Amino acid sequence: QVQLVESGGDLVQPGGSLRLSCTASGDIFSIHTMGWYRQAPGKERELVADITGHTSTNYADSVKGRFSISRDNADSAVYLSMNTLKPEDTGVYYCNAKRLEGLPPKMYDYWGRGTQVTVSS
């Protein structure tokens, strides 16, 4: 079992910056990929960024060059640094962890409950 808790969401002006944090507890050492998804009102949840290990990262095209994902050396937390925020970045941001469990192995997704990011003047 993995538990994820997000924090750091806030109301910011366009062009501003924000840093989101996600802390993981439980069977954290079996997690190899963690990421951030977001969901805007009326839209499907979409991948923002993920990280495997501490070096392999993946970003949505819409956030490349503006957002940066990182993971601490104990793999107990993942962060999303966001700058040059735009109104279209508004949404609930969810922390995600993926791992294979059991025999035969099966992929499991774990989710936090989300943190609200609102970009508006």
PDB file of C-alpha atoms in Angstrom:
ATOM      1  CA  GLN A   1       0.000   0.000   0.000  1.00  0.00           C
ATOM      2  CA  VAL A   2       1.092   3.534  -0.808  1.00  0.00           C
ATOM      3  CA  GLN A   3      -0.360   6.745   0.520  1.00  0.00           C
ATOM      4  CA  LEU A   4       0.224  10.049  -1.259  1.00  0.00           C
ATOM      5  CA  VAL A   5      -0.491  13.523   0.061  1.00  0.00           C
ATOM      6  CA  GLU A   6      -0.112  16.685  -2.018  1.00  0.00           C
ATOM      7  CA  SER A   7       0.416  20.229  -0.845  1.00  0.00           C
ATOM      8  CA  GLY A   8       1.396  23.619  -2.210  1.00  0.00           C
ATOM      9  CA  GLY A   9      -1.529  24.573  -4.384  1.00  0.00           C
ATOM     10  CA  ASP A  10      -2.572  28.208  -4.288  1.00  0.00           C
ATOM     11  CA  LEU A  11      -4.035  31.128  -6.187  1.00  0.00           C
ATOM     12  CA  VAL A  12      -1.336  32.862  -8.235  1.00  0.00           C
ATOM     13  CA  GLN A  13      -1.229  35.523 -10.913  1.00  0.00           C
ATOM     14  CA  PRO A  14      -0.278  34.729 -14.509  1.00  0.00           C
ATOM     15  CA  GLY A  15       3.486  34.649 -14.797  1.00  0.00           C
ATOM     16  CA  GLY A  16       3.882  33.602 -11.188  1.00  0.00           C
ATOM     17  CA  SER A  17       5.537  30.549  -9.708  1.00  0.00           C
ATOM     18  CA  LEU A  18       4.484  27.746  -7.428  1.00  0.00           C
ATOM     19  CA  ARG A  19       6.010  24.584  -6.016  1.00  0.00           C
ATOM     20  CA  LEU A  20       3.947  21.492  -5.327  1.00  0.00           C
ATOM     21  CA  SER A  21       5.014  18.733  -2.963  1.00  0.00           C
ATOM     22  CA  CYS A  22       3.893  15.139  -2.638  1.00  0.00           C
ATOM     23  CA  THR A  23       4.890  12.981   0.293  1.00  0.00           C
ATOM     24  CA  ALA A  24       4.660   9.209   0.050  1.00  0.00           C
ATOM     25  CA  SER A  25       4.296   6.699   2.826  1.00  0.00           C
ATOM     26  CA  GLY A  26       3.776   2.966   3.081  1.00  0.00           C
ATOM     27  CA  ASP A  27       5.564   0.638   0.672  1.00  0.00           C
ATOM     28  CA  ILE A  28       7.513   3.484  -0.905  1.00  0.00           C
ATOM     29  CA  PHE A  29      10.560   1.454  -1.936  1.00  0.00           C
ATOM     30  CA  SER A  30       8.599  -0.479  -4.540  1.00  0.00           C
ATOM     31  CA  ILE A  31       7.752   2.740  -6.407  1.00  0.00           C
ATOM     32  CA  HIS A  32       9.860   3.485  -9.446  1.00  0.00           C
ATOM     33  CA  THR A  33       7.778   6.062 -11.272  1.00  0.00           C
ATOM     34  CA  MET A  34       6.077   9.057  -9.724  1.00  0.00           C
ATOM     35  CA  GLY A  35       4.360  11.898 -11.438  1.00  0.00           C
ATOM     36  CA  TRP A  36       1.921  14.743 -11.480  1.00  0.00           C
ATOM     37  CA  TYR A  37      -1.376  14.841 -13.302  1.00  0.00           C
ATOM     38  CA  ARG A  38      -3.865  17.656 -13.485  1.00  0.00           C
ATOM     39  CA  GLN A  39      -7.531  17.952 -14.218  1.00  0.00           C
ATOM     40  CA  ALA A  40      -9.238  21.130 -15.311  1.00  0.00           C
ATOM     41  CA  PRO A  41     -13.003  21.553 -14.891  1.00  0.00           C
ATOM     42  CA  GLY A  42     -14.857  19.573 -17.531  1.00  0.00           C
ATOM     43  CA  LYS A  43     -11.688  17.938 -18.861  1.00  0.00           C
ATOM     44  CA  GLU A  44     -10.004  14.585 -18.422  1.00  0.00           C
ATOM     45  CA  ARG A  45      -7.058  14.117 -16.150  1.00  0.00           C
ATOM     46  CA  GLU A  46      -3.790  14.542 -18.041  1.00  0.00           C
ATOM     47  CA  LEU A  47      -0.152  13.806 -17.377  1.00  0.00           C
ATOM     48  CA  VAL A  48       1.926  16.860 -16.525  1.00  0.00           C
ATOM     49  CA  ALA A  49       5.259  15.259 -15.683  1.00  0.00           C
ATOM     50  CA  ASP A  50       6.710  12.071 -14.296  1.00  0.00           C
ATOM     51  CA  ILE A  51      10.055  10.791 -13.119  1.00  0.00           C
ATOM     52  CA  THR A  52      11.580   7.330 -13.002  1.00  0.00           C
ATOM     53  CA  GLY A  53      14.508   6.940 -10.679  1.00  0.00           C
ATOM     54  CA  HIS A  54      16.073  10.355 -10.303  1.00  0.00           C
ATOM     55  CA  THR A  55      17.082  11.118 -13.868  1.00  0.00           C
ATOM     56  CA  SER A  56      14.472   9.962 -16.362  1.00  0.00           C
ATOM     57  CA  THR A  57      11.773  12.598 -16.768  1.00  0.00           C
ATOM     58  CA  ASN A  58       8.821  13.137 -19.039  1.00  0.00           C
ATOM     59  CA  TYR A  59       6.845  16.343 -19.563  1.00  0.00           C
ATOM     60  CA  ALA A  60       3.720  17.342 -21.350  1.00  0.00           C
ATOM     61  CA  ASP A  61       4.500  19.597 -24.296  1.00  0.00           C
ATOM     62  CA  SER A  62       2.458  22.382 -22.749  1.00  0.00           C
ATOM     63  CA  VAL A  63       4.734  22.642 -19.704  1.00  0.00           C
ATOM     64  CA  LYS A  64       8.177  21.964 -21.158  1.00  0.00           C
ATOM     65  CA  GLY A  65      10.585  24.712 -20.223  1.00  0.00           C
ATOM     66  CA  ARG A  66       8.303  25.994 -17.472  1.00  0.00           C
ATOM     67  CA  PHE A  67       7.849  23.080 -15.068  1.00  0.00           C
ATOM     68  CA  SER A  68      10.435  20.860 -13.426  1.00  0.00           C
ATOM     69  CA  ILE A  69       9.866  17.602 -11.584  1.00  0.00           C
ATOM     70  CA  SER A  70      12.244  16.239  -8.973  1.00  0.00           C
ATOM     71  CA  ARG A  71      12.411  13.448  -6.423  1.00  0.00           C
ATOM     72  CA  ASP A  72      14.255  13.262  -3.132  1.00  0.00           C
ATOM     73  CA  ASN A  73      17.033  10.752  -2.557  1.00  0.00           C
ATOM     74  CA  ALA A  74      14.893   8.592  -0.281  1.00  0.00           C
ATOM     75  CA  ASP A  75      12.106   8.390  -2.891  1.00  0.00           C
ATOM     76  CA  SER A  76       9.697   9.558  -0.243  1.00  0.00           C
ATOM     77  CA  ALA A  77       8.688  12.794  -1.934  1.00  0.00           C
ATOM     78  CA  VAL A  78       8.248  14.257  -5.382  1.00  0.00           C
ATOM     79  CA  TYR A  79       8.077  17.930  -6.284  1.00  0.00           C
ATOM     80  CA  LEU A  80       6.814  20.011  -9.155  1.00  0.00           C
ATOM     81  CA  SER A  81       8.314  23.457  -9.611  1.00  0.00           C
ATOM     82  CA  MET A  82       6.159  25.606 -11.837  1.00  0.00           C
ATOM     83  CA  ASN A  83       6.998  29.002 -13.267  1.00  0.00           C
ATOM     84  CA  THR A  84       5.584  31.355 -15.849  1.00  0.00           C
ATOM     85  CA  LEU A  85       2.180  30.037 -14.909  1.00  0.00           C
ATOM     86  CA  LYS A  86      -0.690  30.530 -17.320  1.00  0.00           C
ATOM     87  CA  PRO A  87      -4.453  30.510 -16.760  1.00  0.00           C
ATOM     88  CA  GLU A  88      -4.645  27.229 -18.669  1.00  0.00           C
ATOM     89  CA  ASP A  89      -2.496  25.650 -15.952  1.00  0.00           C
ATOM     90  CA  THR A  90      -5.460  25.944 -13.603  1.00  0.00           C
ATOM     91  CA  GLY A  91      -6.726  22.677 -12.224  1.00  0.00           C
ATOM     92  CA  VAL A  92      -6.486  20.116  -9.490  1.00  0.00           C
ATOM     93  CA  TYR A  93      -3.017  18.606  -9.433  1.00  0.00           C
ATOM     94  CA  TYR A  94      -2.738  14.979  -8.383  1.00  0.00           C
ATOM     95  CA  CYS A  95       0.317  13.061  -7.304  1.00  0.00           C
ATOM     96  CA  ASN A  96       0.649   9.606  -8.854  1.00  0.00           C
ATOM     97  CA  ALA A  97       2.788   6.564  -8.162  1.00  0.00           C
ATOM     98  CA  LYS A  98       3.073   3.469 -10.319  1.00  0.00           C
ATOM     99  CA  ARG A  99       4.390   0.079  -9.335  1.00  0.00           C
ATOM    100  CA  LEU A 100       4.151  -3.587 -10.252  1.00  0.00           C
ATOM    101  CA  GLU A 101       2.833  -5.855  -7.551  1.00  0.00           C
ATOM    102  CA  GLY A 102       2.227  -9.554  -7.085  1.00  0.00           C
ATOM    103  CA  LEU A 103       2.830 -12.678  -9.135  1.00  0.00           C
ATOM    104  CA  PRO A 104       2.127 -12.429 -11.957  1.00  0.00           C
ATOM    105  CA  PRO A 105       2.950  -8.734 -11.721  1.00  0.00           C
ATOM    106  CA  LYS A 106       0.201  -6.221 -12.260  1.00  0.00           C
ATOM    107  CA  MET A 107       0.467  -2.469 -12.582  1.00  0.00           C
ATOM    108  CA  TYR A 108      -1.099  -0.465  -9.798  1.00  0.00           C
ATOM    109  CA  ASP A 109      -1.751   3.250  -9.676  1.00  0.00           C
ATOM    110  CA  TYR A 110      -1.846   5.195  -6.446  1.00  0.00           C
ATOM    111  CA  TRP A 111      -3.257   8.689  -6.219  1.00  0.00           C
ATOM    112  CA  GLY A 112      -3.296  11.556  -3.831  1.00  0.00           C
ATOM    113  CA  ARG A 113      -6.466  13.533  -3.316  1.00  0.00           C
ATOM    114  CA  GLY A 114      -5.188  16.579  -5.165  1.00  0.00           C
ATOM    115  CA  THR A 115      -4.266  20.190  -4.544  1.00  0.00           C
ATOM    116  CA  GLN A 116      -5.900  23.132  -6.280  1.00  0.00           C
ATOM    117  CA  VAL A 117      -3.855  25.433  -8.485  1.00  0.00           C
ATOM    118  CA  THR A 118      -5.595  28.534  -9.763  1.00  0.00           C
ATOM    119  CA  VAL A 119      -3.859  30.966 -12.105  1.00  0.00           C
ATOM    120  CA  SER A 120      -5.848  34.152 -12.423  1.00  0.00           C
ATOM    121  CA  SER A 121      -5.423  37.893 -12.211  1.00  0.00           C
TER     122      SER A 121
END
